[in-house]
XYZ file of C-alpha atoms in Angstrom:
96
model
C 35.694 12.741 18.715
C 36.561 13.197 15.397
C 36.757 10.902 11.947
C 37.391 11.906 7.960
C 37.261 10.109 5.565
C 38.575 10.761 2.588
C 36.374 10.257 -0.935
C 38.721 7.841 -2.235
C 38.399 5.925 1.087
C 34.516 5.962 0.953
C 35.043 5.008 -3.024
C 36.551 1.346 -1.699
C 34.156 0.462 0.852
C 31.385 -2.038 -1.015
C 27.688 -1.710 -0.885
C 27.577 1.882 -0.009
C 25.205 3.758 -2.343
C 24.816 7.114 -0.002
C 26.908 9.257 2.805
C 24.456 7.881 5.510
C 25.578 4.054 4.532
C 29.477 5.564 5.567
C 27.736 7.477 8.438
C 25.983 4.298 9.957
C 29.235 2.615 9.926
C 30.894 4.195 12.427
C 31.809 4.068 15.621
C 28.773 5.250 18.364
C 26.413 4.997 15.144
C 23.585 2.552 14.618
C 20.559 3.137 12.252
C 20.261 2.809 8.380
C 18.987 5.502 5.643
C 17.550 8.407 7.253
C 17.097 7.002 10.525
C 20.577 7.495 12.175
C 21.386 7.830 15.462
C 24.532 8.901 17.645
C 25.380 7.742 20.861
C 22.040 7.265 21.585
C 20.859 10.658 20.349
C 17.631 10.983 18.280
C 17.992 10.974 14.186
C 16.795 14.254 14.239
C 19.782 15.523 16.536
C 22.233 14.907 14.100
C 23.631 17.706 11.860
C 24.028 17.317 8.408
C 26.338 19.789 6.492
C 27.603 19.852 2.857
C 30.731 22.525 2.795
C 29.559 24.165 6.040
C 25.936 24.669 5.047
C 23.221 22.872 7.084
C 21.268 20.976 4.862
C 18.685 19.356 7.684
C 14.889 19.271 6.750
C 13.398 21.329 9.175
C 10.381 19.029 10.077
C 12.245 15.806 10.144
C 15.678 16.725 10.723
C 17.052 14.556 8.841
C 19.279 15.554 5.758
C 16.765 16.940 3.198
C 19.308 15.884 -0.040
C 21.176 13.089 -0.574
C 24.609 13.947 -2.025
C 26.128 11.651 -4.433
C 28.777 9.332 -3.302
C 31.119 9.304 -5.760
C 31.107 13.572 -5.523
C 31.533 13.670 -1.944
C 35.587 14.738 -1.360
C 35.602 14.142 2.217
C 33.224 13.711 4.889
C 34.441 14.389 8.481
C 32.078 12.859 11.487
C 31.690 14.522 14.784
C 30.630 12.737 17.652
C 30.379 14.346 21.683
C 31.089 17.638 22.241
C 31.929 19.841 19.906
C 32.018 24.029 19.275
C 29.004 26.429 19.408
C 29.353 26.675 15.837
C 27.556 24.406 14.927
C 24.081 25.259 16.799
C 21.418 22.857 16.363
C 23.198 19.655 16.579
C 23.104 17.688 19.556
C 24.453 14.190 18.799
C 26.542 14.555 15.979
C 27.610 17.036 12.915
C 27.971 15.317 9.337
C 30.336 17.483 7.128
C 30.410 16.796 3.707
């Protein structure tokens, strides 16, 4: 499954001070800062992605930057299966 959500959207939504507050929010997701998981995937099975370019820490694998929320355009969710393009990600794919 799929969900974006558009900057202005994320712009409305109160108390959010980072993309993993949105991320946490949704759907299949439970966790809070950089401890995130997906339908019942590990944190470190998630992949995070700003304009198609994984931005995971490669010892945590968690997101290794935190983008600011009032830059962030869109940010599109992925959940379940999804293509072979994305490689590493096992639970979910953030897009920013």
């Amino acid at each position: 499954s799929e969900k974006t959500i558009s900057g202005k959207s994320v712009a409305k939504i109160p108390n959010v001070t980072s993309f993993a507050n949105v991320v946490a929010m949704q759907p299949g997701a439970v966790g809070e800062g950089r401890n995130i998981h997906i339908r019942g995937g590990r944190s470190g099975e998630i992949s995070y992605m700003v304009d198609g370019i994984m931005i995971n820490d490669p010892i945590t694998g968690s997101a290794a930057l935190d983008v600011d929320i009032h830059s962030v355009q869109e940010l599109q969710i992925l959940t379940g299966g999804f293509n072979a393009e994305y490689g590493r990600a096992q639970s979910g794919i953030v897009n920013i």
